[in-house]
Structures are given as C-alpha cells and as structure tokens.
mmCIF file of C-alpha atoms in Angstrom:
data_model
loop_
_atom_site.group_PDB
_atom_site.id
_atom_site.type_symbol
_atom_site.label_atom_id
_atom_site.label_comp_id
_atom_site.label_asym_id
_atom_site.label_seq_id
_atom_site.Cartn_x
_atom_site.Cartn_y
_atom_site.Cartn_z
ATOM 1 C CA UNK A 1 72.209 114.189 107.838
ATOM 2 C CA UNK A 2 75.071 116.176 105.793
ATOM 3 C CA UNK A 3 77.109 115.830 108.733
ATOM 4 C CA UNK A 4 76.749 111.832 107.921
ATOM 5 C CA UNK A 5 77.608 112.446 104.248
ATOM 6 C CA UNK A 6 80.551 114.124 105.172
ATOM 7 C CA UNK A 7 81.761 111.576 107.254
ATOM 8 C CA UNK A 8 81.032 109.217 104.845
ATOM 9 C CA UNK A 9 82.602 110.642 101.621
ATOM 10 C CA UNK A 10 85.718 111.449 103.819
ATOM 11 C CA UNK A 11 85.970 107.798 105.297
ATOM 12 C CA UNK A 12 85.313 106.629 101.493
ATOM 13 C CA UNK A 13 87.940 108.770 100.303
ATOM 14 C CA UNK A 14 90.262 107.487 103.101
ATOM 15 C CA UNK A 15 89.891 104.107 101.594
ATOM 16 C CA UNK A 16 91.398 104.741 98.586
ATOM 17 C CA UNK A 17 94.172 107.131 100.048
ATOM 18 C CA UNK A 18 95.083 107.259 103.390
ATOM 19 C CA UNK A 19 96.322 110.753 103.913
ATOM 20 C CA UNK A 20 94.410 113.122 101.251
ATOM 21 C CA UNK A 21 91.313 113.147 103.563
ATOM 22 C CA UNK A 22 93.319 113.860 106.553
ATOM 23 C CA UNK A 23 95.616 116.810 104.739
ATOM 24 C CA UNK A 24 91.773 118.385 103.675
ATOM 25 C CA UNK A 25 90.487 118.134 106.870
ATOM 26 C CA UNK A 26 93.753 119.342 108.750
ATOM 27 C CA UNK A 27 94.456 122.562 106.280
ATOM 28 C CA UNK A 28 90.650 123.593 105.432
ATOM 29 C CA UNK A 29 90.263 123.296 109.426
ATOM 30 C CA UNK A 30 93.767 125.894 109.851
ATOM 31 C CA UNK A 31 92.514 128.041 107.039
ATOM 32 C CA UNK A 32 88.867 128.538 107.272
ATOM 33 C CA UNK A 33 86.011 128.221 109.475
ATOM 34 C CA UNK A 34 84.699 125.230 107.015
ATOM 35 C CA UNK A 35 86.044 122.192 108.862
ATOM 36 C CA UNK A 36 85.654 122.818 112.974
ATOM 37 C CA UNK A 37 87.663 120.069 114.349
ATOM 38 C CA UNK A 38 85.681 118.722 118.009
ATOM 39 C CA UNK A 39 87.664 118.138 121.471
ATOM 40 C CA UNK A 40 90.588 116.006 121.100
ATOM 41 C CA UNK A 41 91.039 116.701 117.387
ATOM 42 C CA UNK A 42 93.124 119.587 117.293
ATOM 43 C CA UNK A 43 96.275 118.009 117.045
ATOM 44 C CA UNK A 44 95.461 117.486 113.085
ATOM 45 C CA UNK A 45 95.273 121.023 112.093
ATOM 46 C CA UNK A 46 98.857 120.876 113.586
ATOM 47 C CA UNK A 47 100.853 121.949 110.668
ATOM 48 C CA UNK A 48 103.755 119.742 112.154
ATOM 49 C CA UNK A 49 101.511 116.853 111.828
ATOM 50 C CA UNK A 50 100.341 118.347 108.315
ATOM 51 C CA UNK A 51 104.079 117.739 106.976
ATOM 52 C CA UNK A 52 104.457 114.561 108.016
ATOM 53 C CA UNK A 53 100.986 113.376 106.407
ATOM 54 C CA UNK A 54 102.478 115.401 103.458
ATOM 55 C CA UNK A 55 105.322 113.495 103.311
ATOM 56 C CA UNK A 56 103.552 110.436 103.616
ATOM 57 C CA UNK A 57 101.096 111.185 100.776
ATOM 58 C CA UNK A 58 103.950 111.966 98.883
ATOM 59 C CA UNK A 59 105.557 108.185 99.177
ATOM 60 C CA UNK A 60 101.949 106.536 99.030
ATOM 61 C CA UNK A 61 101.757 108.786 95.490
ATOM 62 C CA UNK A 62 105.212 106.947 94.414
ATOM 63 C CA UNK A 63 104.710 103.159 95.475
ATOM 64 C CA UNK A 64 101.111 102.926 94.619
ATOM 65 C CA UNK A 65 102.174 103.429 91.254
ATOM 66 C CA UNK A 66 104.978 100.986 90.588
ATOM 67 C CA UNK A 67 104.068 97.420 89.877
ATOM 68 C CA UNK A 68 104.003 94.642 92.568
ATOM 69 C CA UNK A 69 105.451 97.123 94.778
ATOM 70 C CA UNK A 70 101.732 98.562 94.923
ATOM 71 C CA UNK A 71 100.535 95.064 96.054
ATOM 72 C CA UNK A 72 103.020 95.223 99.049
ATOM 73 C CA UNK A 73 101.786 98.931 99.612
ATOM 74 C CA UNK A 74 98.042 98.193 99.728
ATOM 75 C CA UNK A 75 99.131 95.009 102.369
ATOM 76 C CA UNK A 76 100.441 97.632 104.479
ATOM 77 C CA UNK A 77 97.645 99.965 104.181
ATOM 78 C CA UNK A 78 95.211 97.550 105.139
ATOM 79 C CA UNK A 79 95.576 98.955 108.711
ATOM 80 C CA UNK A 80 96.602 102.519 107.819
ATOM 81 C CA UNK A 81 93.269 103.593 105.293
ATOM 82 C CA UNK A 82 90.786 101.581 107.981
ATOM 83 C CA UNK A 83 92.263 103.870 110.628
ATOM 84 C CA UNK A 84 92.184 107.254 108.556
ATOM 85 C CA UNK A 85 88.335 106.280 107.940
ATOM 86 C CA UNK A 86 87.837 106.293 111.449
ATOM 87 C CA UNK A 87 89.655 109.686 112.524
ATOM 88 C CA UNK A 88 87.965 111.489 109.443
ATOM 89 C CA UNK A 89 84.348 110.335 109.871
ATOM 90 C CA UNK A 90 84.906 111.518 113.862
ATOM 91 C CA UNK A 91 86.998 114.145 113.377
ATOM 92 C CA UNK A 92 84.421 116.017 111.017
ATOM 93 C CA UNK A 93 81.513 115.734 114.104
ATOM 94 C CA UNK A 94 79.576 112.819 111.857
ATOM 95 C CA UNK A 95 79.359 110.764 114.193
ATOM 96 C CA UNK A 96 77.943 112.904 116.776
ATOM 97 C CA UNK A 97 75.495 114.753 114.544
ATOM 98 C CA UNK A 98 74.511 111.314 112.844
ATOM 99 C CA UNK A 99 70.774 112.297 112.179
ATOM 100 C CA UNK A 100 71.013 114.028 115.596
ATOM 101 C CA UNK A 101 71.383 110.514 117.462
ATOM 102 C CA UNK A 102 71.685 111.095 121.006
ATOM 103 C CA UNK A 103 73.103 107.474 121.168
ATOM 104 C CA UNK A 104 75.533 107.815 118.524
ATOM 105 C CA UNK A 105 77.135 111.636 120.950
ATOM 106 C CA UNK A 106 77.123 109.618 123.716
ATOM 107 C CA UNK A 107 78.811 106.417 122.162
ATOM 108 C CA UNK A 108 81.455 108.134 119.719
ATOM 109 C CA UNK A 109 83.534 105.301 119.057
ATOM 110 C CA UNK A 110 80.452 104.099 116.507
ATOM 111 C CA UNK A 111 82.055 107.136 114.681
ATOM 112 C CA UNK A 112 84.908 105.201 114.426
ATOM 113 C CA UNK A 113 83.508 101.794 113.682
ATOM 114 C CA UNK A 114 81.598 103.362 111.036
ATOM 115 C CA UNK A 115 84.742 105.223 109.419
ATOM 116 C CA UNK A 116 86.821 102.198 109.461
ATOM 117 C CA UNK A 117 84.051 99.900 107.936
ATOM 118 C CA UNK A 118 83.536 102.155 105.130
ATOM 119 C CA UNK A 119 87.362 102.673 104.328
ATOM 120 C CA UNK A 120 88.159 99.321 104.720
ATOM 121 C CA UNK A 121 85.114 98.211 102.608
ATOM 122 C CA UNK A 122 86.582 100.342 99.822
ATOM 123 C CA UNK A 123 90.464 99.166 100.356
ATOM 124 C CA UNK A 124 89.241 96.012 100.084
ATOM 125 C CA UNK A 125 88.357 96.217 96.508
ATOM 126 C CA UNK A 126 90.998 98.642 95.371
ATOM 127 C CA UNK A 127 93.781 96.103 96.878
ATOM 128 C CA UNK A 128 91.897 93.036 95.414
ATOM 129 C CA UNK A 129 91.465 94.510 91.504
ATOM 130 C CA UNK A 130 95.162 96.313 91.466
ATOM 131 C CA UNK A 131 96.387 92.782 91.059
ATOM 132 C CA UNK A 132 94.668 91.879 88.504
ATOM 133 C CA UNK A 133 94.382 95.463 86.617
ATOM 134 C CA UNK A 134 98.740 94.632 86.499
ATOM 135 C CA UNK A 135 98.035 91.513 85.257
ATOM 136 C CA UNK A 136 95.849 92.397 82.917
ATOM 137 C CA UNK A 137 97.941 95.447 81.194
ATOM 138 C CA UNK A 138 101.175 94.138 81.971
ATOM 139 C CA UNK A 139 101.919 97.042 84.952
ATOM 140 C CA UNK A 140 101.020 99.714 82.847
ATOM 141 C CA UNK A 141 97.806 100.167 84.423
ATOM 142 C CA UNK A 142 99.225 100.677 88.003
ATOM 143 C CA UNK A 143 99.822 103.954 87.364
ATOM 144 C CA UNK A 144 97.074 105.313 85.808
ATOM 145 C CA UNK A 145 94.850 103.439 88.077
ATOM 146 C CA UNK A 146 96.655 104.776 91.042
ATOM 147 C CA UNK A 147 96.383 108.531 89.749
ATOM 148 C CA UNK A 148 92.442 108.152 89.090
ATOM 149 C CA UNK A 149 92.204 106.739 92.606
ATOM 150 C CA UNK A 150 94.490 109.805 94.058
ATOM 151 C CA UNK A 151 91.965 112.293 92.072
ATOM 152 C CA UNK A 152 89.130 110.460 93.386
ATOM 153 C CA UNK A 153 90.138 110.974 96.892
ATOM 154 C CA UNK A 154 90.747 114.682 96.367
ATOM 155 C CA UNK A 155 87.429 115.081 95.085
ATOM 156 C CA UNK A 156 85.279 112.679 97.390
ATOM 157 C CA UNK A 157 87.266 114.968 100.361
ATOM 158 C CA UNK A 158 86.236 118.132 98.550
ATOM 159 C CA UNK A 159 82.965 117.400 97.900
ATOM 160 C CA UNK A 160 81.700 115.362 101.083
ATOM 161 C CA UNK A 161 83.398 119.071 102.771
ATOM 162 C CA UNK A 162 81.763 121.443 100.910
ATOM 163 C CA UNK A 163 78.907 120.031 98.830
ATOM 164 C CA UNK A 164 78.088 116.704 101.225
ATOM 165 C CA UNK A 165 74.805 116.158 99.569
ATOM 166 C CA UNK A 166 76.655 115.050 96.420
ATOM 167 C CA UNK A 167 78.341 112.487 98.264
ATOM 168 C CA UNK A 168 75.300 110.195 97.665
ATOM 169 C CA UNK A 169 76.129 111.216 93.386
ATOM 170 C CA UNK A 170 80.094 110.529 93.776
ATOM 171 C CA UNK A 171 79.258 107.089 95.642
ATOM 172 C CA UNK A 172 76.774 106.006 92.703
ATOM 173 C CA UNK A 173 79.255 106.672 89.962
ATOM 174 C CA UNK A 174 82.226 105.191 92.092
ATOM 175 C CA UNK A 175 79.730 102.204 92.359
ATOM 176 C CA UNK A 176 79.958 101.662 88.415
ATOM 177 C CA UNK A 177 83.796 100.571 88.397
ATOM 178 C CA UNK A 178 83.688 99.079 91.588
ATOM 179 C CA UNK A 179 81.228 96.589 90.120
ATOM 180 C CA UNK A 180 83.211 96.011 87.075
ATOM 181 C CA UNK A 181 86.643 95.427 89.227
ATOM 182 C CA UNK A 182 84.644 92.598 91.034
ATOM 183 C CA UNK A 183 83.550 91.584 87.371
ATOM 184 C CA UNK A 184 86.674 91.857 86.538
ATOM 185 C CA UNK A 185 88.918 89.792 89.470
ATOM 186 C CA UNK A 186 86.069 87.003 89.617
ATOM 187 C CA UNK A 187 86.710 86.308 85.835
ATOM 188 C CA UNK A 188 90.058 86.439 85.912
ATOM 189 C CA UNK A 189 90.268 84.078 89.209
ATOM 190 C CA UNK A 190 88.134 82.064 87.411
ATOM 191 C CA UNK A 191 90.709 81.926 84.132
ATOM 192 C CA UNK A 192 93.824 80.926 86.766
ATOM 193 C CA UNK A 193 91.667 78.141 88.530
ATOM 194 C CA UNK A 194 90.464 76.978 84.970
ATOM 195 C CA UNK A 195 93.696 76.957 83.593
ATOM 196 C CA UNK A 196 95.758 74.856 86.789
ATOM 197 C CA UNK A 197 92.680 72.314 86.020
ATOM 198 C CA UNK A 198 94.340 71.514 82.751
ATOM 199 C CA UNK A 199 97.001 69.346 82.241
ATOM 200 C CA UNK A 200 100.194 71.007 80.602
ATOM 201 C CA UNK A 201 100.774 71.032 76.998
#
C-alpha cells in the first residue's frame, strides 16, 4: 500500500511540475538506496539525463511565471506532466506492488495509466484556474501561484518518497484550493457569459 502512495504523490506532484518528481526520483535513486529504480528504469538515474531534466525545470520555473506566456506553457505541458505521471508512478515499483496485485505485475502499463490519470487530473485544474488567477490579479498572481505550485511539487515528491503515508494528508489539504480554483473559474466563467448577455453601454 505505501508503494501506491508513493506512486501516487509522485504522479500528483508530476501534475503540477513535470520534471521535479523525475529529478527526486533520478538523484535520491544515484545517491541512496531510498529510491530502487526496476528493469528498464535505469536510464533516469543517468546524470546525463539528470541535466537535461535540470535544464528543463529550470525554463518550466521561468515561463510558468510570466503572464499569458504560462497559458501557452501549461498547453504544452498537457502531454509532458501526463507522461511524467506515468514514468514516476512505474518507475517507483507502484504499480507492481499495488496492494500486492498479481494482475497489476503482470499488466504494468496500468502503472502508467494510473500515473498519467492522476497527473493529468491535476494539470487539468492548475491550467484551467492560472487563467483566471491572471485575470483576476492582473498577472501578478502568476508568479506567486507558480512558486507555491513548484514548492508543492518538491514536497509531494519528498514526502510520497520518504514519508508515503502522508501522501493521503498532503492530498486532503491540496484538495482545499483545488476546490476553491473550481469555485473560483466557474464564477468567473459565469461573470464573462453574464456580461456578453448584456447589451453594451
């Protein structure tokens, strides 16, 4: 059952950055005996593939805080988090240690389905309120939104790693603003279709 938590606080985290789950996984698994990466996995504790995530966390950092330029960012990670969900969640033995399901080791791209459902699930609101948050504080939001989601990915990673049974905690209190983003978008969508309904002037 941890081994599910950790694949699903990594594949969480992985929806609101792409790369911080896969650096944490790739570096704990070079540096300690932590993270054991299974057959056919190896290739991210690759330190050459470590720099190039690096560099790519690095420019995700940048974009996701400038306004409107986020919004083009989160288009283009609608392909890239689902897909880091899905190598995390598999790559961490979740899926083949899912409550000790025979059927899930001998069917491991659920792993993957799973992974990508979760991250996508969570990129999906994050891409859908960052609008709106812009909107709403003229783009000064962006970047403080974007650095709370950054340090919330850094410590979903950590903790679904080494403390997994917290993961359930973490996902509770990252249900509280998820809830009031959708409050949040819905009223504002609501606002825009209110206010094309009434005539100019």
């Amino acid at each position: 059952m941890l081994a599910a938590l950790t694949g699903l606080g990594l594949s969480t985290a992985a929806g609101l950055n792409a790369y911080i789950p896969l650096l944490v996984v790739g570096v704990l698994a070079n540096l300690t005996d932590t993270v054991r990466l299974p057959d056919g996995y190896s290739w991210l504790s690759n330190w050459g593939v470590l720099a190039v995530l690096a560099v790519l966390l690095i420019a995700e950092m940048v974009l996701d805080k400038v306004p409107a330029v986020d919004s083009v960012n989160d288009a283009i990670q609608t392909v890239v988090r689902p897909a880091s969900g899905g190598v995390v969640f598999s790559a961490t033995n979740a899926a083949a240690e899912f409550e000790n399901s025979t059927w899930m080791t001998e069917h491991p791209w659920a792993g993957w389905l799973l992974g990508i459902v979760v991250a996508l699930a969570v990129h999906a609101i994050k891409a859908t309120a960052r609008p709106v948050i812009n909107a709403g504080t003229a783009g000064v939001g962006a970047p403080v939104v974007s650095t709370a989601e950054d340090a919330g990915a850094l410590g979903m990673s950590l903790i679904a790693v080494f403390v997994p049974v917290l993961v359930i905690v973490a996902l509770l209190l990252l249900a509280v603003p998820a809830w009031w983003l959708i409050r949040r978008v819905r009223r504002f969508r609501a606002r825009r279709r209110a206010a094309r309904g009434h005539p100019p002037g």
